[in-house]
Amino acid sequence: MQIGLVGLGKMGGNMRERIRRAGHTVIGYDVNPEVSDASSLEDMVNQLGDSPKVVWVMLPIKFVDDTIEQLGDLLQAGDVVIDGGNSKWSNDKPHAAQLAQKGINFLDAGVSGGIWGLQNGYALMVGGPAEAVAIVQPIFDALKPEGEYGFVHAGDHGAGHFAKMVHNGIEYALMQAYAEGWELLEKAEMINDVPATFKSWKEGTVIRSWLLDLMVDALDKDPHLDAIDDIAEDSGEGRWTVNAAVDLGVPVPTIAASLFARFVSQQEDKPAMKMIAAMRNEFGGHAVVTAADGHAAKTPGKPVRAGEGGNPVINSDMKTIGQAKDPNATTENH
């Protein structure tokens, strides 16, 4: 089948390639003409041919509203728009209602897989009506990992992004636990080889996981993480998860603690955050703050803000938990 893909960054570009490898036609549009297959959104839609047309949006949250509005003017009744970026789940029902006025279907899709998705496939969590899911199912099948797992029609509008939000909240907590264990091993005088210790856990232990494998990869490159500063950015989903838990009256102390640990990392030295930053770089290609830049940026008693002192600007539009980052910045799926 044919699909339009808007946004060809680290995730979108690899998704285009994986879909093509499965035999489908992808017309990609990006503001960077060097990677784009179309000169504009209108050109992309026109190249898709007959309806039902399917357009998948993989953009930072600040561009989603405008893009959906434009697609509403370009598409026809029966077509499908998918928001696969790290959008907030509460935006999905308004987007669905906006497009429904013109008979256009809307799906929200949480996508996990990071920079490894091209090779391993992407885990997909989808929200929206079953009839629209059925139209896009061949694309979902192309993107997901081989086998029975990796795709779920999680529920109605908002379910896909809500599930992905919780996924990322759990990710925060798992990374924090691994990182604290690494720091403890580093401080223990009787441990002679911390990287080899983690490597020994890759098989047979109850804590083996892909995150553990990525930790080992990071330690192979830099055994003591000397080149990485102890600043770990929070990209938004952890805040959304904690706020949703508050709204629903669900205790999430481990996820909340991991979120607040990232806030602490932006204020004072905390070695475990080196490992958090290293793992984020391994699975998602997220920028890390070098030790030199990070220490130069920190001022005792003053939080390091996104964009200062060489820090990468990471998106979060939350305003309830902590100080929100620049709402116009980029957040990546992973």
Short mmCIF file of C-alpha atoms in Angstrom, two decimals:
data_model
loop_
_atom_site.label_atom_id
_atom_site.label_comp_id
_atom_site.label_asym_id
_atom_site.label_seq_id
_atom_site.Cartn_x
_atom_site.Cartn_y
_atom_site.Cartn_z
CA MET A 1 0.00 0.00 0.00
CA GLN A 2 0.96 3.68 -0.13
CA ILE A 3 1.56 5.97 2.84
CA GLY A 4 2.70 9.56 3.34
CA LEU A 5 5.20 10.13 6.14
CA VAL A 6 5.71 13.64 7.51
CA GLY A 7 8.96 14.13 9.43
CA LEU A 8 12.09 12.22 8.42
CA GLY A 9 14.33 12.63 11.44
CA LYS A 10 16.06 9.85 13.37
CA MET A 11 12.81 7.95 13.84
CA GLY A 12 10.85 8.94 10.75
CA GLY A 13 13.71 8.34 8.33
CA ASN A 14 14.30 4.81 9.59
CA MET A 15 10.57 4.09 9.62
CA ARG A 16 10.36 5.08 5.95
CA GLU A 17 13.14 2.64 5.13
CA ARG A 18 11.63 -0.23 7.12
CA ILE A 19 8.22 0.25 5.47
CA ARG A 20 9.84 0.30 2.03
CA ARG A 21 11.74 -2.88 2.78
CA ALA A 22 8.38 -4.54 3.41
CA GLY A 23 7.31 -3.67 -0.15
CA HIS A 24 5.14 -0.62 0.47
CA THR A 25 5.41 2.80 -1.17
CA VAL A 26 6.34 5.69 1.11
CA ILE A 27 6.17 9.34 0.07
CA GLY A 28 8.11 11.19 2.73
CA TYR A 29 7.96 14.92 3.36
CA ASP A 30 10.42 16.88 5.47
CA VAL A 31 11.45 20.52 5.61
CA ASN A 32 14.93 19.30 4.71
CA PRO A 33 14.75 18.93 0.91
CA GLU A 34 17.78 16.62 0.89
CA VAL A 35 15.76 13.80 2.49
CA SER A 36 12.27 14.69 1.26
CA ASP A 37 10.36 12.88 -1.50
CA ALA A 38 7.91 15.77 -1.94
CA SER A 39 8.21 19.53 -2.18
CA SER A 40 5.31 20.22 0.18
CA LEU A 41 2.53 18.57 2.16
CA GLU A 42 0.21 19.15 -0.79
CA ASP A 43 2.67 17.53 -3.18
CA MET A 44 3.00 14.52 -0.86
CA VAL A 45 -0.79 14.08 -0.64
CA ASN A 46 -1.17 14.41 -4.41
CA GLN A 47 1.43 11.70 -4.98
CA LEU A 48 -0.53 9.23 -2.84
CA GLY A 49 -3.19 8.63 -5.46
CA ASP A 50 -6.66 7.35 -4.68
CA SER A 51 -8.34 7.36 -1.28
CA PRO A 52 -8.27 6.08 1.36
CA LYS A 53 -5.00 7.91 1.74
CA VAL A 54 -2.90 7.38 4.87
CA VAL A 55 -0.57 10.03 6.29
CA TRP A 56 1.66 9.32 9.29
CA VAL A 57 2.97 12.37 11.19
CA MET A 58 6.30 12.01 13.06
CA LEU A 59 6.94 15.52 14.31
CA PRO A 60 7.84 17.37 17.52
CA ILE A 61 4.74 18.36 19.43
CA LYS A 62 5.00 22.07 18.53
CA PHE A 63 4.39 21.28 14.84
CA VAL A 64 1.55 18.77 15.21
CA ASP A 65 -1.43 21.12 15.52
CA ASP A 66 -0.56 23.09 12.42
CA THR A 67 0.24 19.98 10.39
CA ILE A 68 -3.05 18.30 11.28
CA GLU A 69 -4.93 21.45 10.35
CA GLN A 70 -3.21 21.53 6.95
CA LEU A 71 -3.87 17.84 6.35
CA GLY A 72 -7.53 18.41 7.17
CA ASP A 73 -7.70 20.76 4.19
CA LEU A 74 -5.79 18.40 1.86
CA LEU A 75 -7.37 15.02 2.62
CA GLN A 76 -10.84 13.64 1.95
CA ALA A 77 -13.49 11.72 3.84
CA GLY A 78 -12.31 8.18 4.58
CA ASP A 79 -8.61 9.09 4.66
CA VAL A 80 -6.52 8.44 7.78
CA VAL A 81 -4.11 10.66 9.74
CA ILE A 82 -1.80 9.05 12.32
CA ASP A 83 0.07 11.05 14.95
CA GLY A 84 3.05 8.86 15.83
CA GLY A 85 5.14 11.46 17.66
CA ASN A 86 5.50 11.87 21.40
CA SER A 87 2.34 13.95 21.64
CA LYS A 88 0.40 14.28 24.87
CA TRP A 89 -2.52 11.84 24.99
CA SER A 90 -5.02 14.54 25.97
CA ASN A 91 -4.51 16.22 22.58
CA ASP A 92 -5.74 13.19 20.65
CA LYS A 93 -9.50 13.45 21.12
CA PRO A 94 -9.53 17.12 20.04
CA HIS A 95 -7.49 16.22 16.94
CA ALA A 96 -9.86 13.33 16.18
CA ALA A 97 -12.90 15.59 16.54
CA GLN A 98 -11.30 18.26 14.35
CA LEU A 99 -10.67 15.79 11.50
CA ALA A 100 -14.00 13.99 11.99
CA GLN A 101 -15.79 17.17 10.90
CA LYS A 102 -14.47 16.39 7.41
CA GLY A 103 -14.92 12.62 7.67
CA ILE A 104 -11.19 11.99 8.11
CA ASN A 105 -10.10 9.24 10.50
CA PHE A 106 -7.50 9.84 13.20
CA LEU A 107 -5.23 7.39 15.04
CA ASP A 108 -2.70 8.07 17.76
CA ALA A 109 0.32 5.77 17.81
CA GLY A 110 2.91 5.47 20.51
CA VAL A 111 6.13 4.29 18.87
CA SER A 112 9.08 2.76 20.71
CA GLY A 113 12.28 1.50 19.16
CA GLY A 114 14.63 4.44 19.00
CA ILE A 115 17.53 4.36 16.59
CA TRP A 116 17.40 0.53 16.62
CA GLY A 117 13.89 0.31 15.17
CA LEU A 118 15.04 -0.10 11.57
CA GLN A 119 16.90 -3.26 12.52
CA ASN A 120 14.71 -4.65 15.31
CA GLY A 121 11.27 -3.25 14.53
CA TYR A 122 9.12 -0.80 16.48
CA ALA A 123 6.71 -1.50 19.32
CA LEU A 124 3.42 0.17 18.41
CA MET A 125 0.59 1.21 20.72
CA VAL A 126 -2.41 2.51 18.79
CA GLY A 127 -5.56 4.36 19.80
CA GLY A 128 -8.61 5.00 17.66
CA PRO A 129 -11.46 3.24 15.83
CA ALA A 130 -11.00 -0.34 14.67
CA GLU A 131 -12.05 0.42 11.10
CA ALA A 132 -9.21 2.95 10.74
CA VAL A 133 -6.74 0.54 12.35
CA ALA A 134 -7.72 -2.07 9.76
CA ILE A 135 -6.88 0.31 6.89
CA VAL A 136 -3.38 0.91 8.26
CA GLN A 137 -2.70 -2.63 9.54
CA PRO A 138 -0.31 -3.56 6.68
CA ILE A 139 1.91 -0.62 7.70
CA PHE A 140 1.74 -1.57 11.37
CA ASP A 141 2.74 -5.11 10.43
CA ALA A 142 5.68 -3.79 8.43
CA LEU A 143 6.96 -1.65 11.30
CA LYS A 144 6.51 -4.06 14.22
CA PRO A 145 9.09 -6.69 15.14
CA GLU A 146 8.72 -10.16 13.64
CA GLY A 147 6.59 -12.51 15.73
CA GLU A 148 3.42 -12.12 17.74
CA TYR A 149 4.46 -9.21 19.94
CA GLY A 150 5.08 -5.53 19.30
CA PHE A 151 1.63 -4.23 18.32
CA VAL A 152 -1.50 -3.44 20.31
CA HIS A 153 -4.73 -1.66 19.48
CA ALA A 154 -4.86 -0.26 23.00
CA GLY A 155 -8.25 1.46 22.86
CA ASP A 156 -10.00 4.60 21.70
CA HIS A 157 -8.44 7.96 20.87
CA GLY A 158 -5.65 8.78 23.31
CA ALA A 159 -4.99 5.17 24.30
CA GLY A 160 -1.91 4.84 22.13
CA HIS A 161 -0.15 7.91 23.46
CA PHE A 162 -1.26 7.18 27.02
CA ALA A 163 0.23 3.68 26.81
CA LYS A 164 3.46 5.09 25.38
CA MET A 165 3.59 7.68 28.17
CA VAL A 166 3.36 4.95 30.81
CA HIS A 167 5.96 2.92 28.89
CA ASN A 168 8.36 5.84 29.14
CA GLY A 169 7.57 6.35 32.81
CA ILE A 170 8.54 2.73 33.45
CA GLU A 171 11.65 3.28 31.35
CA TYR A 172 12.63 6.15 33.66
CA ALA A 173 12.34 3.88 36.71
CA LEU A 174 14.24 0.94 35.19
CA MET A 175 17.07 3.17 34.04
CA GLN A 176 17.30 4.76 37.48
CA ALA A 177 17.59 1.36 39.19
CA TYR A 178 20.34 0.19 36.83
CA ALA A 179 22.17 3.49 37.19
CA GLU A 180 22.09 3.44 40.99
CA GLY A 181 23.43 -0.12 40.96
CA TRP A 182 26.24 0.98 38.66
CA GLU A 183 27.17 3.85 40.98
CA LEU A 184 27.23 1.52 43.99
CA LEU A 185 29.51 -0.95 42.21
CA GLU A 186 31.79 1.87 41.14
CA LYS A 187 32.19 3.01 44.75
CA ALA A 188 32.79 -0.47 46.20
CA GLU A 189 36.54 -1.09 46.62
CA MET A 190 36.19 -4.87 46.43
CA ILE A 191 34.78 -4.75 42.88
CA ASN A 192 37.68 -4.78 40.44
CA ASP A 193 35.80 -4.77 37.12
CA VAL A 194 32.40 -3.09 37.01
CA PRO A 195 31.86 -3.47 33.24
CA ALA A 196 32.60 -7.21 33.44
CA THR A 197 30.18 -7.52 36.36
CA PHE A 198 27.36 -6.03 34.34
CA LYS A 199 28.35 -8.15 31.36
CA SER A 200 28.03 -11.29 33.50
CA TRP A 201 24.38 -10.41 34.14
CA LYS A 202 23.46 -10.46 30.44
CA GLU A 203 22.46 -14.12 30.58
CA GLY A 204 20.73 -16.18 33.26
CA THR A 205 19.83 -13.42 35.72
CA VAL A 206 16.36 -12.14 36.51
CA ILE A 207 17.42 -8.55 35.71
CA ARG A 208 18.66 -9.23 32.17
CA SER A 209 17.13 -6.88 29.60
CA TRP A 210 17.88 -4.83 26.52
CA LEU A 211 18.63 -1.84 28.75
CA LEU A 212 21.25 -3.94 30.52
CA ASP A 213 22.74 -4.85 27.14
CA LEU A 214 22.90 -1.15 26.26
CA MET A 215 24.60 -0.39 29.57
CA VAL A 216 27.28 -2.93 28.70
CA ASP A 217 27.70 -1.31 25.27
CA ALA A 218 28.11 2.10 26.90
CA LEU A 219 30.68 0.77 29.38
CA ASP A 220 32.63 -0.93 26.59
CA LYS A 221 33.05 2.51 25.00
CA ASP A 222 33.83 4.36 28.25
CA PRO A 223 34.37 2.04 31.27
CA HIS A 224 33.91 4.78 33.87
CA LEU A 225 31.77 7.16 31.77
CA ASP A 226 34.45 9.81 32.22
CA ALA A 227 33.41 11.63 29.04
CA ILE A 228 29.78 12.10 30.10
CA ASP A 229 28.56 14.65 32.63
CA ASP A 230 26.03 13.68 35.31
CA ILE A 231 23.14 15.63 33.76
CA ALA A 232 20.12 13.63 32.55
CA GLU A 233 17.40 15.61 30.84
CA ASP A 234 13.72 14.77 31.29
CA SER A 235 11.94 14.82 27.95
CA GLY A 236 8.36 15.23 29.14
CA GLU A 237 6.78 11.79 29.34
CA GLY A 238 7.91 11.20 32.93
CA ARG A 239 6.16 14.39 34.02
CA TRP A 240 3.03 13.44 32.10
CA THR A 241 3.02 9.99 33.74
CA VAL A 242 3.32 11.36 37.26
CA ASN A 243 0.64 13.98 36.64
CA ALA A 244 -1.73 11.35 35.19
CA ALA A 245 -1.10 9.18 38.24
CA VAL A 246 -2.00 12.08 40.52
CA ASP A 247 -5.20 12.70 38.54
CA LEU A 248 -6.17 9.01 38.73
CA GLY A 249 -5.11 8.51 42.35
CA VAL A 250 -2.58 5.81 41.46
CA PRO A 251 0.63 5.65 43.54
CA VAL A 252 3.75 5.60 41.36
CA PRO A 253 6.54 6.29 43.87
CA THR A 254 9.30 4.61 41.86
CA ILE A 255 8.51 6.47 38.64
CA ALA A 256 8.10 9.74 40.54
CA ALA A 257 11.43 9.23 42.30
CA SER A 258 13.20 8.58 39.00
CA LEU A 259 11.72 11.78 37.56
CA PHE A 260 12.81 13.85 40.53
CA ALA A 261 16.27 12.26 40.36
CA ARG A 262 16.61 13.79 36.90
CA PHE A 263 15.68 17.17 38.32
CA VAL A 264 18.39 16.71 40.95
CA SER A 265 20.91 15.83 38.24
CA GLN A 266 20.38 19.26 36.73
CA GLN A 267 21.28 20.94 40.04
CA GLU A 268 24.18 19.05 41.60
CA ASP A 269 26.69 16.28 40.98
CA LYS A 270 25.16 12.79 40.90
CA PRO A 271 27.26 10.06 39.25
CA ALA A 272 24.33 7.73 38.49
CA MET A 273 23.09 10.29 35.99
CA LYS A 274 26.12 9.56 33.83
CA MET A 275 24.65 6.10 33.24
CA ILE A 276 21.14 7.47 32.58
CA ALA A 277 22.60 9.81 29.96
CA ALA A 278 24.69 7.00 28.48
CA MET A 279 21.69 4.63 28.17
CA ARG A 280 19.53 7.32 26.57
CA ASN A 281 22.26 7.88 24.00
CA GLU A 282 22.56 4.14 23.30
CA PHE A 283 18.87 3.46 22.60
CA GLY A 284 17.68 6.79 21.26
CA GLY A 285 20.71 8.66 20.02
CA HIS A 286 19.91 11.44 22.49
CA ALA A 287 22.59 14.06 22.94
CA VAL A 288 24.75 13.82 26.03
CA VAL A 289 26.39 16.69 27.89
CA THR A 290 30.14 16.32 27.94
CA ALA A 291 31.86 16.48 31.28
CA ALA A 292 33.61 19.76 30.42
CA ASP A 293 30.46 21.53 29.22
CA GLY A 294 28.28 20.22 32.02
CA HIS A 295 30.49 21.23 34.91
CA ALA A 296 31.01 24.66 33.38
CA ALA A 297 27.26 25.14 33.16
CA LYS A 298 26.41 24.22 36.74
CA THR A 299 26.18 26.91 39.38
CA PRO A 300 25.64 25.85 43.04
CA GLY A 301 22.03 26.35 44.00
CA LYS A 302 20.90 27.24 40.48
CA PRO A 303 19.19 24.60 38.32
CA VAL A 304 20.68 24.02 34.90
CA ARG A 305 18.01 24.85 32.33
CA ALA A 306 17.61 23.31 28.92
CA GLY A 307 19.62 25.18 26.35
CA GLU A 308 22.11 26.66 28.84
CA GLY A 309 25.76 25.72 29.06
CA GLY A 310 25.62 23.48 26.01
CA ASN A 311 22.73 21.38 27.28
CA PRO A 312 20.46 19.85 24.63
CA VAL A 313 17.01 21.44 24.56
CA ILE A 314 14.47 18.70 25.23
CA ASN A 315 10.73 19.22 24.95
CA SER A 316 8.20 19.11 27.76
CA ASP A 317 4.96 21.05 27.87
CA MET A 318 4.10 20.00 31.43
CA LYS A 319 3.54 22.80 33.89
CA THR A 320 2.31 20.91 36.96
CA ILE A 321 5.34 18.91 38.05
CA GLY A 322 8.52 20.97 38.27
CA GLN A 323 9.61 23.73 35.94
CA ALA A 324 8.61 22.95 32.37
CA LYS A 325 11.24 23.07 29.64
CA ASP A 326 10.90 25.04 26.42
CA PRO A 327 7.56 23.89 24.91
CA ASN A 328 8.85 24.58 21.42
CA ALA A 329 11.78 22.17 21.65
CA THR A 330 12.07 18.70 20.17
CA THR A 331 11.37 15.40 21.87
CA GLU A 332 12.28 12.07 20.30
CA ASN A 333 10.52 8.74 20.53
CA HIS A 334 12.32 5.80 22.04
#
